[in-house]
Amino acid sequence: MCARLIAYWVREALAGSPWAGLDWEQKGLSNEQYAIHDQVLVAARAEERRSGRAAAEGLAEREARRRCEAAGGATGSSENWRPPGTASAPGE
């Protein structure tokens, strides 16, 4: 899921989609995933300048997969993230 989300939002940014300007929560990303997204987007934009959009999208897919796998899905960093079954009331 991590890699699919990141690659999707990188493709949207490359295409200039107005939806690309949403924040990390609106995109459904954790803080850690958003950091990966930003890194992959920078690399994809550089690749697009060198080799075109298709190459940039391929790089985004590969890098998102690699980085998400290395980070174990990158889901644990969101400030509001809680492991399943540990929901608490606000302020606790």
Tab-separated table of N, CA and C in Angstrom:
chain	number	residue	atom	x	y	z
A	1	MET	N	0.821	-1.188	0.000
A	1	MET	CA	0.000	0.000	0.000
A	1	MET	C	0.872	1.262	0.000
A	2	CYS	N	1.916	1.256	0.791
A	2	CYS	CA	2.826	2.402	0.883
A	2	CYS	C	3.343	2.792	-0.499
A	3	ALA	N	3.891	1.833	-1.214
A	3	ALA	CA	4.484	2.120	-2.526
A	3	ALA	C	3.429	2.579	-3.525
A	4	ARG	N	2.260	1.967	-3.493
A	4	ARG	CA	1.202	2.370	-4.424
A	4	ARG	C	0.754	3.800	-4.162
A	5	LEU	N	0.577	4.153	-2.897
A	5	LEU	CA	0.162	5.519	-2.557
A	5	LEU	C	1.215	6.545	-2.979
A	6	ILE	N	2.452	6.268	-2.644
A	6	ILE	CA	3.513	7.223	-2.968
A	6	ILE	C	3.662	7.374	-4.471
A	7	ALA	N	3.712	6.264	-5.192
A	7	ALA	CA	3.863	6.335	-6.649
A	7	ALA	C	2.681	7.073	-7.272
A	8	TYR	N	1.478	6.838	-6.765
A	8	TYR	CA	0.300	7.533	-7.284
A	8	TYR	C	0.449	9.044	-7.133
A	9	TRP	N	0.811	9.493	-5.917
A	9	TRP	CA	0.890	10.932	-5.673
A	9	TRP	C	2.069	11.567	-6.407
A	10	VAL	N	3.139	10.827	-6.616
A	10	VAL	CA	4.245	11.356	-7.412
A	10	VAL	C	3.785	11.535	-8.856
A	11	ARG	N	3.071	10.557	-9.410
A	11	ARG	CA	2.557	10.705	-10.779
A	11	ARG	C	1.622	11.905	-10.881
A	12	GLU	N	0.783	12.105	-9.884
A	12	GLU	CA	-0.130	13.265	-9.886
A	12	GLU	C	0.664	14.568	-9.888
A	13	ALA	N	1.726	14.625	-9.099
A	13	ALA	CA	2.554	15.838	-9.054
A	13	ALA	C	3.256	16.065	-10.392
A	14	LEU	N	3.782	15.008	-10.983
A	14	LEU	CA	4.447	15.142	-12.280
A	14	LEU	C	3.482	15.649	-13.352
A	15	ALA	N	2.223	15.228	-13.244
A	15	ALA	CA	1.213	15.629	-14.224
A	15	ALA	C	0.672	17.030	-13.959
A	16	GLY	N	1.039	17.622	-12.815
A	16	GLY	CA	0.540	18.952	-12.478
A	16	GLY	C	-0.894	18.955	-11.996
A	17	SER	N	-1.347	17.836	-11.485
A	17	SER	CA	-2.721	17.716	-10.990
A	17	SER	C	-2.965	18.672	-9.821
A	18	PRO	N	-4.133	19.321	-9.791
A	18	PRO	CA	-4.438	20.180	-8.647
A	18	PRO	C	-4.525	19.383	-7.341
A	19	TRP	N	-4.801	18.091	-7.441
A	19	TRP	CA	-4.889	17.251	-6.237
A	19	TRP	C	-3.521	17.018	-5.617
A	20	ALA	N	-2.461	17.227	-6.372
A	20	ALA	CA	-1.111	17.004	-5.857
A	20	ALA	C	-0.775	17.958	-4.713
A	21	GLY	N	-1.500	19.052	-4.580
A	21	GLY	CA	-1.238	20.025	-3.530
A	21	GLY	C	-1.868	19.699	-2.188
A	22	LEU	N	-2.564	18.576	-2.087
A	22	LEU	CA	-3.141	18.184	-0.799
A	22	LEU	C	-2.038	17.919	0.208
A	23	ASP	N	-2.363	18.038	1.498
A	23	ASP	CA	-1.339	17.743	2.505
A	23	ASP	C	-1.254	16.233	2.735
A	24	TRP	N	-0.307	15.815	3.558
A	24	TRP	CA	-0.032	14.390	3.763
A	24	TRP	C	-1.238	13.642	4.311
A	25	GLU	N	-1.993	14.260	5.211
A	25	GLU	CA	-3.175	13.588	5.765
A	25	GLU	C	-4.246	13.402	4.704
A	26	GLN	N	-4.471	14.439	3.894
A	26	GLN	CA	-5.481	14.351	2.845
A	26	GLN	C	-5.102	13.310	1.798
A	27	LYS	N	-3.808	13.077	1.624
A	27	LYS	CA	-3.342	12.063	0.676
A	27	LYS	C	-3.363	10.662	1.284
A	28	GLY	N	-3.616	10.561	2.569
A	28	GLY	CA	-3.638	9.256	3.231
A	28	GLY	C	-2.257	8.719	3.547
A	29	LEU	N	-1.275	9.604	3.716
A	29	LEU	CA	0.100	9.197	3.983
A	29	LEU	C	0.479	9.450	5.433
A	30	SER	N	1.352	8.604	5.953
A	30	SER	CA	1.945	8.885	7.261
A	30	SER	C	3.022	9.954	7.068
A	31	ASN	N	3.527	10.497	8.159
A	31	ASN	CA	4.614	11.472	8.057
A	31	ASN	C	5.816	10.853	7.341
A	32	GLU	N	6.142	9.629	7.691
A	32	GLU	CA	7.299	8.950	7.099
A	32	GLU	C	7.072	8.703	5.604
A	33	GLN	N	5.869	8.299	5.238
A	33	GLN	CA	5.553	8.101	3.822
A	33	GLN	C	5.637	9.415	3.054
A	34	TYR	N	5.208	10.504	3.680
A	34	TYR	CA	5.272	11.808	3.018
A	34	TYR	C	6.724	12.224	2.779
A	35	ALA	N	7.597	11.913	3.731
A	35	ALA	CA	9.021	12.212	3.540
A	35	ALA	C	9.575	11.398	2.369
A	36	ILE	N	9.189	10.125	2.278
A	36	ILE	CA	9.609	9.294	1.149
A	36	ILE	C	9.051	9.873	-0.146
A	37	HIS	N	7.790	10.274	-0.120
A	37	HIS	CA	7.153	10.885	-1.300
A	37	HIS	C	7.977	12.069	-1.799
A	38	ASP	N	8.361	12.953	-0.887
A	38	ASP	CA	9.125	14.141	-1.279
A	38	ASP	C	10.457	13.759	-1.912
A	39	GLN	N	11.145	12.775	-1.353
A	39	GLN	CA	12.420	12.333	-1.895
A	39	GLN	C	12.246	11.701	-3.276
A	40	VAL	N	11.228	10.867	-3.412
A	40	VAL	CA	10.975	10.214	-4.698
A	40	VAL	C	10.566	11.249	-5.742
A	41	LEU	N	9.778	12.234	-5.352
A	41	LEU	CA	9.349	13.267	-6.288
A	41	LEU	C	10.542	14.061	-6.822
A	42	VAL	N	11.474	14.410	-5.966
A	42	VAL	CA	12.667	15.134	-6.408
A	42	VAL	C	13.431	14.294	-7.435
A	43	ALA	N	13.619	13.016	-7.133
A	43	ALA	CA	14.328	12.130	-8.060
A	43	ALA	C	13.559	11.961	-9.366
A	44	ALA	N	12.242	11.842	-9.284
A	44	ALA	CA	11.413	11.658	-10.486
A	44	ALA	C	11.431	12.906	-11.368
A	45	ARG	N	11.415	14.073	-10.761
A	45	ARG	CA	11.481	15.307	-11.559
A	45	ARG	C	12.808	15.423	-12.289
A	46	ALA	N	13.884	15.031	-11.621
A	46	ALA	CA	15.200	15.047	-12.273
A	46	ALA	C	15.228	14.040	-13.426
A	47	GLU	N	14.659	12.878	-13.205
A	47	GLU	CA	14.602	11.857	-14.255
A	47	GLU	C	13.730	12.317	-15.418
A	48	GLU	N	12.652	13.016	-15.116
A	48	GLU	CA	11.782	13.523	-16.178
A	48	GLU	C	12.543	14.522	-17.065
A	49	ARG	N	13.351	15.372	-16.457
A	49	ARG	CA	14.134	16.333	-17.242
A	49	ARG	C	15.141	15.615	-18.144
A	50	ARG	N	15.730	14.538	-17.627
A	50	ARG	CA	16.735	13.797	-18.397
A	50	ARG	C	16.111	12.902	-19.463
A	51	SER	N	15.042	12.176	-19.091
A	51	SER	CA	14.586	11.071	-19.943
A	51	SER	C	13.100	11.042	-20.253
A	52	GLY	N	12.341	12.004	-19.765
A	52	GLY	CA	10.921	12.058	-20.079
A	52	GLY	C	10.017	11.495	-18.992
A	53	ARG	N	8.716	11.711	-19.201
A	53	ARG	CA	7.707	11.352	-18.192
A	53	ARG	C	7.655	9.858	-17.921
A	54	ALA	N	7.663	9.027	-18.951
A	54	ALA	CA	7.563	7.577	-18.739
A	54	ALA	C	8.709	7.066	-17.866
A	55	ALA	N	9.913	7.551	-18.124
A	55	ALA	CA	11.064	7.148	-17.313
A	55	ALA	C	10.902	7.625	-15.872
A	56	ALA	N	10.382	8.819	-15.691
A	56	ALA	CA	10.170	9.366	-14.351
A	56	ALA	C	9.141	8.550	-13.577
A	57	GLU	N	8.071	8.157	-14.258
A	57	GLU	CA	7.050	7.347	-13.594
A	57	GLU	C	7.593	5.968	-13.229
A	58	GLY	N	8.415	5.392	-14.103
A	58	GLY	CA	9.044	4.107	-13.783
A	58	GLY	C	9.966	4.213	-12.585
A	59	LEU	N	10.742	5.287	-12.533
A	59	LEU	CA	11.619	5.516	-11.393
A	59	LEU	C	10.797	5.666	-10.116
A	60	ALA	N	9.692	6.401	-10.193
A	60	ALA	CA	8.843	6.602	-9.016
A	60	ALA	C	8.322	5.268	-8.491
A	61	GLU	N	7.888	4.404	-9.386
A	61	GLU	CA	7.393	3.082	-8.981
A	61	GLU	C	8.492	2.289	-8.275
A	62	ARG	N	9.663	2.233	-8.892
A	62	ARG	CA	10.766	1.441	-8.328
A	62	ARG	C	11.242	1.999	-6.992
A	63	GLU	N	11.444	3.316	-6.937
A	63	GLU	CA	11.954	3.935	-5.714
A	63	GLU	C	10.935	3.872	-4.580
A	64	ALA	N	9.674	4.080	-4.891
A	64	ALA	CA	8.644	3.984	-3.851
A	64	ALA	C	8.627	2.571	-3.275
A	65	ARG	N	8.680	1.575	-4.129
A	65	ARG	CA	8.672	0.181	-3.668
A	65	ARG	C	9.906	-0.096	-2.808
A	66	ARG	N	11.073	0.303	-3.306
A	66	ARG	CA	12.319	0.044	-2.577
A	66	ARG	C	12.323	0.718	-1.210
A	67	ARG	N	11.961	1.991	-1.189
A	67	ARG	CA	12.005	2.742	0.069
A	67	ARG	C	10.935	2.287	1.051
A	68	CYS	N	9.762	1.953	0.554
A	68	CYS	CA	8.703	1.459	1.445
A	68	CYS	C	9.072	0.103	2.037
A	69	GLU	N	9.638	-0.767	1.214
A	69	GLU	CA	10.073	-2.063	1.733
A	69	GLU	C	11.154	-1.883	2.787
A	70	ALA	N	12.106	-1.001	2.526
A	70	ALA	CA	13.188	-0.754	3.486
A	70	ALA	C	12.658	-0.186	4.800
A	71	ALA	N	11.570	0.574	4.726
A	71	ALA	CA	10.995	1.202	5.919
A	71	ALA	C	9.860	0.376	6.524
A	72	GLY	N	9.653	-0.839	6.036
A	72	GLY	CA	8.591	-1.693	6.586
A	72	GLY	C	7.206	-1.111	6.394
A	73	GLY	N	6.984	-0.400	5.302
A	73	GLY	CA	5.693	0.221	5.035
A	73	GLY	C	5.602	1.666	5.483
A	74	ALA	N	6.536	2.098	6.308
A	74	ALA	CA	6.624	3.496	6.744
A	74	ALA	C	5.324	4.013	7.349
A	75	THR	N	4.680	3.202	8.174
A	75	THR	CA	3.381	3.610	8.719
A	75	THR	C	3.433	4.122	10.150
A	76	GLY	N	4.510	3.913	10.862
A	76	GLY	CA	4.504	4.193	12.290
A	76	GLY	C	4.834	5.595	12.712
A	77	SER	N	5.043	6.509	11.783
A	77	SER	CA	5.534	7.815	12.193
A	77	SER	C	4.474	8.890	12.329
A	78	SER	N	3.265	8.635	11.894
A	78	SER	CA	2.246	9.677	11.983
A	78	SER	C	1.947	10.006	13.431
A	79	GLU	N	1.777	11.274	13.691
A	79	GLU	CA	1.489	11.708	15.046
A	79	GLU	C	0.198	11.093	15.568
A	80	ASN	N	-0.754	10.870	14.688
A	80	ASN	CA	-2.053	10.345	15.100
A	80	ASN	C	-2.175	8.839	14.926
A	81	TRP	N	-1.127	8.183	14.445
A	81	TRP	CA	-1.182	6.757	14.186
A	81	TRP	C	-1.196	5.976	15.486
A	82	ARG	N	-2.037	4.964	15.565
A	82	ARG	CA	-2.094	4.079	16.720
A	82	ARG	C	-2.149	2.647	16.202
A	83	PRO	N	-1.430	1.728	16.852
A	83	PRO	CA	-1.569	0.330	16.461
A	83	PRO	C	-3.016	-0.116	16.641
A	84	PRO	N	-3.481	-1.087	15.857
A	84	PRO	CA	-4.858	-1.563	16.011
A	84	PRO	C	-5.148	-1.981	17.445
A	85	GLY	N	-6.323	-1.637	17.927
A	85	GLY	CA	-6.748	-2.033	19.261
A	85	GLY	C	-6.247	-1.155	20.372
A	86	THR	N	-5.586	-0.036	20.077
A	86	THR	CA	-5.057	0.825	21.144
A	86	THR	C	-5.650	2.239	21.078
A	87	ALA	N	-6.824	2.360	20.541
A	87	ALA	CA	-7.439	3.689	20.449
A	87	ALA	C	-7.607	4.266	21.837
A	88	SER	N	-7.398	5.561	21.939
A	88	SER	CA	-7.573	6.246	23.217
A	88	SER	C	-8.342	7.528	22.988
A	89	ALA	N	-8.880	8.027	24.049
A	89	ALA	CA	-9.627	9.280	23.972
A	89	ALA	C	-8.655	10.431	23.784
A	90	PRO	N	-9.085	11.515	23.155
A	90	PRO	CA	-8.207	12.674	22.990
A	90	PRO	C	-7.649	13.127	24.328
A	91	GLY	N	-6.373	13.474	24.344
A	91	GLY	CA	-5.733	13.966	25.541
A	91	GLY	C	-5.129	12.880	26.415
A	92	GLU	N	-5.349	11.619	26.060
A	92	GLU	CA	-4.777	10.537	26.877
A	92	GLU	C	-3.410	10.159	26.404
